[in-house]
Short mmCIF file of C-alpha atoms and ligand atoms in Angstrom, two decimals:
data_model
loop_
_atom_site.label_atom_id
_atom_site.label_comp_id
_atom_site.label_asym_id
_atom_site.label_seq_id
_atom_site.Cartn_x
_atom_site.Cartn_y
_atom_site.Cartn_z
CA MET A 1 11.64 -42.60 -36.73
CA THR A 2 11.52 -39.53 -38.78
CA CYS A 3 9.08 -36.78 -37.92
CA PRO A 4 6.27 -35.75 -40.74
CA ILE A 5 7.47 -33.29 -42.92
CA THR A 6 4.60 -30.75 -44.12
CA THR A 7 3.74 -27.56 -45.46
CA ASP A 8 0.22 -27.66 -43.39
CA VAL A 9 0.70 -24.01 -40.62
CA ASP A 10 -2.62 -25.03 -38.91
CA ARG A 11 -1.10 -28.82 -38.14
CA ALA A 12 2.08 -27.19 -37.21
CA ALA A 13 0.59 -24.69 -35.03
CA ALA A 14 -1.69 -27.10 -33.59
CA ILE A 15 1.52 -28.87 -32.20
CA LEU A 16 3.38 -26.02 -30.55
CA ARG A 17 -0.06 -25.35 -28.92
CA ASN A 18 0.28 -28.65 -27.29
CA GLY A 19 3.73 -28.53 -26.20
CA GLY A 20 5.41 -30.20 -29.38
CA LEU A 21 8.93 -29.34 -30.87
CA VAL A 22 8.22 -28.02 -34.54
CA ALA A 23 11.39 -27.10 -36.28
CA PHE A 24 10.46 -24.28 -39.25
CA GLY A 25 12.10 -22.64 -42.07
CA THR A 26 13.01 -18.89 -41.57
CA GLU A 27 14.95 -16.32 -43.74
CA THR A 28 18.19 -16.85 -41.56
CA VAL A 29 18.48 -20.55 -40.80
CA TYR A 30 15.55 -23.48 -39.96
CA GLY A 31 14.47 -22.65 -35.90
CA LEU A 32 13.66 -25.30 -33.50
CA GLY A 33 10.49 -24.19 -32.01
CA ALA A 34 8.34 -24.60 -28.59
CA ASN A 35 5.84 -22.40 -26.75
CA VAL A 36 7.81 -19.76 -24.89
CA PHE A 37 5.58 -20.03 -21.65
CA ASP A 38 5.56 -23.87 -22.00
CA VAL A 39 8.74 -24.91 -19.63
CA ARG A 40 8.58 -28.49 -20.39
CA ALA A 41 8.35 -28.05 -24.11
CA VAL A 42 11.32 -25.39 -23.70
CA ALA A 43 13.56 -28.13 -22.07
CA ARG A 44 12.81 -30.78 -24.74
CA VAL A 45 14.50 -27.90 -27.10
CA PHE A 46 17.47 -28.15 -25.37
CA GLU A 47 17.55 -31.95 -24.66
CA ALA A 48 16.99 -32.39 -28.67
CA LYS A 49 19.80 -30.08 -29.39
CA GLY A 50 22.25 -31.02 -26.59
CA ARG A 51 22.79 -27.51 -26.05
CA PRO A 52 23.92 -26.41 -22.44
CA THR A 53 21.10 -24.14 -20.36
CA PHE A 54 23.34 -21.63 -20.04
CA ASP A 55 23.16 -20.52 -23.65
CA PRO A 56 19.54 -18.69 -23.99
CA LEU A 57 17.09 -19.04 -26.85
CA ILE A 58 15.84 -16.28 -29.18
CA VAL A 59 12.26 -15.69 -28.80
CA HIS A 60 10.21 -15.34 -32.31
CA LEU A 61 7.21 -13.07 -32.77
CA ALA A 62 4.50 -12.90 -35.34
CA GLU A 63 4.31 -9.14 -35.39
CA PRO A 64 6.82 -6.28 -33.76
CA ALA A 65 3.52 -5.29 -31.46
CA ASP A 66 4.14 -8.43 -29.68
CA ILE A 67 7.19 -7.23 -28.21
CA MET A 68 5.59 -6.48 -24.79
CA ARG A 69 4.57 -9.86 -24.35
CA VAL A 70 7.91 -10.52 -23.41
CA ALA A 71 9.67 -7.50 -22.99
CA ALA A 72 9.48 -5.22 -19.90
CA ALA A 73 10.71 -1.98 -21.80
CA PHE A 74 10.68 -0.93 -25.65
CA PRO A 75 13.32 2.06 -25.76
CA PRO A 76 13.39 4.42 -28.56
CA THR A 77 16.50 3.06 -30.09
CA ALA A 78 14.67 -0.20 -30.18
CA ARG A 79 11.89 1.16 -31.61
CA GLN A 80 14.10 2.93 -34.57
CA LEU A 81 15.54 -0.24 -35.44
CA THR A 82 12.50 -2.32 -35.46
CA GLU A 83 10.89 0.03 -37.93
CA ARG A 84 13.82 0.12 -40.22
CA PHE A 85 14.83 -4.02 -39.93
CA TRP A 86 11.75 -5.93 -38.61
CA PRO A 87 10.83 -8.32 -40.17
CA GLY A 88 14.24 -9.57 -40.37
CA PRO A 89 17.44 -10.97 -39.44
CA LEU A 90 18.25 -8.50 -36.20
CA THR A 91 17.52 -9.88 -32.75
CA LEU A 92 17.25 -7.09 -29.91
CA ILE A 93 18.03 -8.04 -26.46
CA LEU A 94 15.59 -6.13 -23.87
CA PRO A 95 14.89 -6.17 -20.46
CA LYS A 96 12.47 -9.28 -19.85
CA LEU A 97 8.98 -9.73 -18.23
CA ASP A 98 8.82 -11.98 -15.21
CA THR A 99 6.38 -14.33 -16.88
CA VAL A 100 9.33 -15.34 -19.37
CA PRO A 101 10.64 -18.68 -17.99
CA ASP A 102 14.54 -18.47 -16.68
CA LEU A 103 15.13 -21.45 -18.71
CA VAL A 104 14.38 -19.44 -21.88
CA THR A 105 16.57 -16.60 -20.91
CA ALA A 106 19.50 -18.87 -18.97
CA GLY A 107 18.39 -16.65 -15.93
CA LEU A 108 19.47 -13.32 -17.54
CA HIS A 109 17.12 -10.53 -16.95
CA THR A 110 17.09 -9.74 -20.57
CA VAL A 111 15.20 -11.54 -23.37
CA ALA A 112 16.40 -11.57 -26.98
CA VAL A 113 13.39 -11.21 -29.78
CA ARG A 114 12.98 -11.05 -33.28
CA VAL A 115 10.23 -10.86 -35.89
CA PRO A 116 11.47 -13.07 -38.84
CA ASN A 117 11.07 -12.17 -42.69
CA HIS A 118 9.36 -15.17 -43.89
CA ARG A 119 5.68 -15.63 -44.53
CA MET A 120 5.33 -18.89 -42.84
CA ALA A 121 7.05 -18.55 -40.03
CA ARG A 122 5.05 -15.65 -39.01
CA GLN A 123 1.91 -17.42 -40.15
CA LEU A 124 3.27 -20.25 -37.54
CA ILE A 125 3.87 -18.17 -34.72
CA SER A 126 0.45 -16.20 -35.25
CA LEU A 127 -1.57 -19.40 -35.26
CA ALA A 128 0.36 -20.63 -32.59
CA GLY A 129 -0.91 -17.82 -30.56
CA VAL A 130 2.06 -17.39 -28.46
CA PRO A 131 5.79 -16.23 -29.05
CA ILE A 132 7.97 -19.39 -29.71
CA ALA A 133 11.64 -19.85 -28.53
CA ALA A 134 13.77 -21.15 -31.18
CA PRO A 135 17.43 -21.84 -31.48
CA SER A 136 18.63 -23.19 -35.14
CA ALA A 137 17.51 -26.75 -35.74
CA ASN A 138 20.67 -28.37 -35.32
CA PRO A 139 22.38 -30.56 -32.75
CA PHE A 140 24.51 -27.71 -30.85
CA GLY A 141 27.98 -26.75 -31.94
CA GLU A 142 27.33 -28.37 -35.66
CA VAL A 143 26.65 -26.62 -39.01
CA SER A 144 23.37 -24.84 -39.17
CA PRO A 145 20.52 -26.02 -41.49
CA THR A 146 19.18 -23.94 -44.14
CA THR A 147 16.78 -26.43 -45.62
CA ALA A 148 14.21 -29.05 -44.53
CA ASP A 149 16.49 -31.79 -45.82
CA HIS A 150 19.29 -30.67 -43.29
CA VAL A 151 16.86 -30.58 -40.20
CA VAL A 152 16.07 -34.29 -41.05
CA GLN A 153 19.45 -35.44 -41.54
CA GLN A 154 20.61 -34.00 -37.76
CA LEU A 155 17.62 -33.63 -35.65
CA GLY A 156 14.47 -35.69 -37.89
CA ASP A 157 13.95 -38.35 -35.09
CA ARG A 158 14.11 -35.68 -31.91
CA ILE A 159 10.94 -33.42 -33.30
CA ASP A 160 7.17 -33.63 -33.60
CA CYS A 161 7.16 -32.03 -36.92
CA LEU A 162 9.06 -29.96 -39.67
CA LEU A 163 7.37 -27.22 -41.46
CA ASP A 164 9.00 -26.98 -44.83
CA GLY A 165 9.53 -23.33 -45.74
CA GLY A 166 12.30 -23.98 -48.43
CA PRO A 167 15.57 -22.98 -48.35
CA SER A 168 16.72 -19.62 -46.00
CA ARG A 169 17.10 -16.97 -48.38
CA VAL A 170 19.69 -15.10 -45.95
CA GLY A 171 21.43 -18.55 -45.00
CA LEU A 172 23.07 -16.89 -41.80
CA GLU A 173 21.97 -16.67 -38.13
CA SER A 174 20.55 -12.75 -37.09
CA THR A 175 22.65 -10.29 -35.81
CA VAL A 176 22.44 -9.78 -31.95
CA LEU A 177 22.18 -6.20 -30.47
CA ASP A 178 21.84 -5.45 -27.00
CA VAL A 179 19.91 -2.67 -26.38
CA SER A 180 19.00 -3.25 -23.01
CA GLY A 181 21.94 -0.36 -21.60
CA GLU A 182 22.97 2.96 -22.18
CA HIS A 183 24.32 2.10 -25.85
CA PRO A 184 23.90 -0.17 -28.33
CA VAL A 185 26.22 -3.68 -28.18
CA LEU A 186 26.75 -5.81 -31.11
CA LEU A 187 26.85 -9.46 -29.58
CA ARG A 188 26.91 -11.07 -32.69
CA PRO A 189 27.38 -10.23 -36.53
CA GLY A 190 24.53 -11.55 -38.76
CA GLY A 191 22.08 -11.05 -41.36
CA VAL A 192 22.11 -7.03 -40.70
CA THR A 193 25.22 -5.37 -41.27
CA GLN A 194 26.83 -3.33 -38.69
CA GLU A 195 27.27 -0.69 -41.34
CA GLU A 196 23.35 -0.71 -41.97
CA ILE A 197 22.67 -0.90 -37.89
CA GLU A 198 25.12 2.12 -37.59
CA SER A 199 23.27 4.35 -40.26
CA VAL A 200 20.43 4.00 -38.10
CA VAL A 201 21.76 4.34 -34.29
CA GLY A 202 25.24 5.54 -34.77
CA ARG A 203 28.62 3.98 -34.03
CA VAL A 204 27.59 0.42 -31.92
CA GLU A 205 30.36 -1.38 -29.81
CA ARG A 206 31.61 -4.72 -30.14
CA GLY A 207 30.82 -6.94 -27.31
CA THR A 208 30.94 -10.81 -26.53
CA THR A 209 27.92 -12.71 -26.38
CA PRO A 210 27.12 -12.87 -22.84
CA SER A 211 25.51 -16.28 -21.56
CA GLY A 212 23.16 -17.14 -18.73
CA ALA A 213 23.79 -16.62 -14.92
CA ASP A 214 23.85 -20.02 -13.06
CA GLU A 215 21.65 -20.14 -9.62
CA HIS A 216 24.05 -18.39 -7.51
CA GLY A 217 24.30 -15.55 -10.65
CA THR A 218 27.35 -16.42 -11.58
CA PRO A 219 27.93 -16.02 -15.34
CA GLN A 220 28.75 -19.19 -17.46
CA ARG A 221 31.07 -19.35 -20.26
CA ALA A 222 29.83 -17.93 -23.63
CA PRO A 223 28.94 -20.32 -26.46
CA GLY A 224 31.20 -18.75 -28.75
CA LEU A 225 34.30 -19.78 -26.60
CA LEU A 226 33.16 -23.69 -26.34
CA SER A 227 35.17 -26.32 -28.34
CA ARG A 228 32.66 -26.50 -31.08
CA HIS A 229 30.22 -23.93 -32.94
CA TYR A 230 28.95 -23.54 -36.16
CA ALA A 231 31.56 -26.40 -36.99
CA PRO A 232 31.81 -29.30 -39.70
CA ARG A 233 33.57 -32.57 -38.89
CA THR A 234 36.54 -32.12 -40.93
CA ARG A 235 39.07 -30.21 -39.77
CA LEU A 236 38.94 -26.29 -41.11
CA ALA A 237 41.71 -24.10 -41.56
CA ILE A 238 41.71 -20.59 -42.65
CA GLN A 239 44.54 -19.41 -45.23
CA VAL A 240 44.56 -15.85 -46.32
CA GLU A 241 46.32 -17.55 -49.60
CA ALA A 242 44.73 -20.71 -50.85
CA ALA A 243 48.30 -22.34 -51.75
CA ARG A 244 48.73 -25.80 -53.15
CA PRO A 245 47.86 -28.16 -50.39
CA SER A 246 50.50 -30.62 -49.34
CA ASN A 247 47.76 -33.61 -48.74
CA PRO A 248 45.60 -33.88 -52.16
CA HIS A 249 42.89 -35.00 -50.02
CA THR A 250 42.07 -31.36 -49.09
CA GLY A 251 38.80 -29.07 -50.14
CA LEU A 252 38.66 -25.77 -50.55
CA LEU A 253 36.07 -23.37 -50.01
CA LEU A 254 36.52 -19.90 -51.77
CA PHE A 255 34.13 -16.72 -51.96
CA ARG A 256 34.42 -16.03 -55.50
CA PRO A 257 36.08 -17.89 -58.63
CA ASP A 258 40.12 -17.74 -57.79
CA ASP A 259 43.07 -19.24 -60.05
CA ARG A 260 44.82 -20.60 -56.85
CA TRP A 261 42.79 -23.94 -56.57
CA GLU A 262 45.52 -26.51 -58.18
CA GLY A 263 45.81 -29.43 -56.05
CA TYR A 264 42.55 -29.76 -54.28
CA SER A 265 40.31 -32.68 -54.82
CA VAL A 266 37.15 -30.60 -54.33
CA VAL A 267 36.33 -26.70 -54.57
CA GLU A 268 33.35 -25.03 -53.66
CA VAL A 269 32.72 -21.40 -54.78
CA LEU A 270 30.12 -19.27 -53.24
CA SER A 271 29.51 -16.56 -55.77
CA GLU A 272 30.23 -16.54 -59.12
CA GLY A 273 29.76 -12.52 -59.33
CA GLY A 274 31.75 -12.14 -56.05
CA ASP A 275 27.99 -11.15 -54.23
CA LEU A 276 28.52 -11.37 -50.26
CA ARG A 277 24.73 -11.93 -50.01
CA GLU A 278 24.87 -15.00 -52.31
CA ALA A 279 27.93 -16.39 -50.59
CA ALA A 280 25.98 -16.21 -47.17
CA ALA A 281 22.92 -17.94 -48.68
CA ASN A 282 25.04 -20.86 -50.08
CA PHE A 283 27.78 -21.02 -47.25
CA TYR A 284 26.05 -23.78 -44.61
CA ALA A 285 24.91 -25.88 -47.57
CA ALA A 286 28.74 -25.64 -49.38
CA VAL A 287 30.42 -26.55 -45.45
CA ARG A 288 27.74 -29.37 -45.26
CA ARG A 289 28.74 -30.70 -48.70
CA LEU A 290 32.61 -30.50 -48.03
CA ASP A 291 32.13 -31.95 -44.93
CA ALA A 292 30.42 -35.47 -46.68
CA CYS A 293 33.62 -35.81 -48.88
CA ARG A 294 35.80 -37.19 -46.14
CA LEU A 295 38.39 -35.09 -46.74
CA GLU A 296 41.68 -34.63 -44.56
CA GLN A 297 40.90 -30.91 -44.39
CA ILE A 298 38.92 -27.95 -45.41
CA VAL A 299 41.14 -24.85 -46.43
CA ALA A 300 38.80 -21.46 -46.58
CA VAL A 301 39.98 -18.45 -47.73
CA PRO A 302 38.75 -15.27 -45.66
CA PHE A 303 35.92 -12.90 -47.00
CA PRO A 304 36.29 -9.14 -47.28
CA GLU A 305 35.72 -7.88 -43.80
CA VAL A 306 33.06 -5.70 -44.33
CA GLY A 307 28.94 -6.41 -44.78
CA LEU A 308 28.25 -9.61 -44.68
CA GLY A 309 31.44 -10.83 -44.75
CA ARG A 310 32.11 -9.48 -41.02
CA ALA A 311 29.20 -12.67 -39.78
CA LEU A 312 30.90 -15.07 -42.44
CA ASN A 313 34.54 -14.68 -41.11
CA ASP A 314 32.76 -14.95 -37.80
CA ARG A 315 31.42 -18.18 -38.43
CA LEU A 316 34.48 -19.65 -40.42
CA ARG A 317 36.80 -18.38 -37.38
CA ARG A 318 34.38 -20.22 -35.06
CA ALA A 319 34.55 -23.11 -37.16
CA ALA A 320 38.47 -23.17 -37.25
CA THR A 321 38.96 -22.59 -33.78
CA ALA A 322 36.67 -25.66 -32.89
CA SER A 323 38.87 -28.11 -34.97
CA GLY A 324 42.05 -26.10 -33.42
CA THR A 325 43.43 -25.09 -37.08
CA ARG A 326 42.91 -21.02 -36.82
CA LEU A 327 45.75 -19.50 -38.78
P1 LIG B 1 20.85 -18.89 -31.64
O1 LIG B 1 19.61 -19.20 -31.01
O2 LIG B 1 21.56 -20.44 -31.38
O3 LIG B 1 21.15 -18.62 -33.19
O4 LIG B 1 21.68 -18.31 -30.65
C1 LIG B 1 21.09 -17.20 -29.71
C2 LIG B 1 21.99 -16.34 -29.79
O5 LIG B 1 21.45 -15.51 -29.09
C3 LIG B 1 23.36 -16.80 -28.72
O6 LIG B 1 24.66 -16.08 -29.16
C4 LIG B 1 22.65 -16.41 -27.52
O7 LIG B 1 23.59 -16.41 -26.46
C5 LIG B 1 22.42 -14.74 -27.74
N1 LIG B 1 21.50 -14.38 -26.71
C6 LIG B 1 19.89 -15.02 -26.61
N2 LIG B 1 19.62 -14.42 -25.28
C7 LIG B 1 20.42 -13.49 -24.97
C8 LIG B 1 20.36 -12.72 -23.77
N3 LIG B 1 19.19 -12.64 -22.90
N4 LIG B 1 21.11 -11.71 -23.66
C9 LIG B 1 22.60 -12.03 -24.16
N5 LIG B 1 22.45 -12.70 -25.53
C10 LIG B 1 21.39 -13.49 -25.95
MG1 LIG B 2 22.62 -22.07 -33.42
#
């Protein structure tokens, strides 16, 4: 049985308050939310997604001031970044308060927080009256949802309510930046670009997403190293030049219109005008459409390695690695 789909924020907030799971639209992708302080509800999020418990969740806040409900410190660098980018697709890693359950942070001493730039999402969190832990509303490792319909298809029978917030405007997950140490470290490229962050805090280092510690404090494998992530079911290969395919049952994912598409059975162009923002907003839906075509393979041409192109290339690389066809 599929869950109720609604635009009634009061009703969805009441479900969250009572320990339920609510999927909701944000500007990045759809999230699967639970009350951060309700360990049983948070456990259901991991269960519904099939997400390993060593992969920590992002805590969503209604207002920047709510940061002190989950974080033990708010250093000046973090303050500068929130003033510039919140509400928005930037997640900050900060030291956590003991009251935040270990399940949320996978045993780490830090917590990931952000304020979404989406009116309905912020209303929902505000009415729920508690911070909301929310990973993307899809089974672990699969393509992220950017419309309510995507959530229904992937998790409709495993959640209590779906708040339809329209299509996600940014269409890519948030940027994850660790500001808990001496220097900011970029853990995941996303909706706020590295260039934008560096214009505020100077050069940032690139790091890999750490994952949680087990009960002995031993670090676990990072999600990005797992066999499937952000991945369609169809094999995906990255090719710098989209040469004519040997097998005609091949789809092509292009950033902009290109003349090298002969011989492909389906072509998805992400932005007619070559705009990375538009490409990001269309990305996951286009990957899904190609995935539904029963193709032998999807070929993707890499994006320019600037701005949102870095985040798009990151998602492509992980999807390609998942299917063992990274070229
Ligand atoms: P998702 O919610 O699926 O978009 O992914 C959340 C991302 O944030 C994952 O890459 C996590 O590993 C990362 N993350 C969440 N909490 C922390 C934390 N405390 N330290 C470092 N990374 C984190
Ligand atoms: Mg996800």
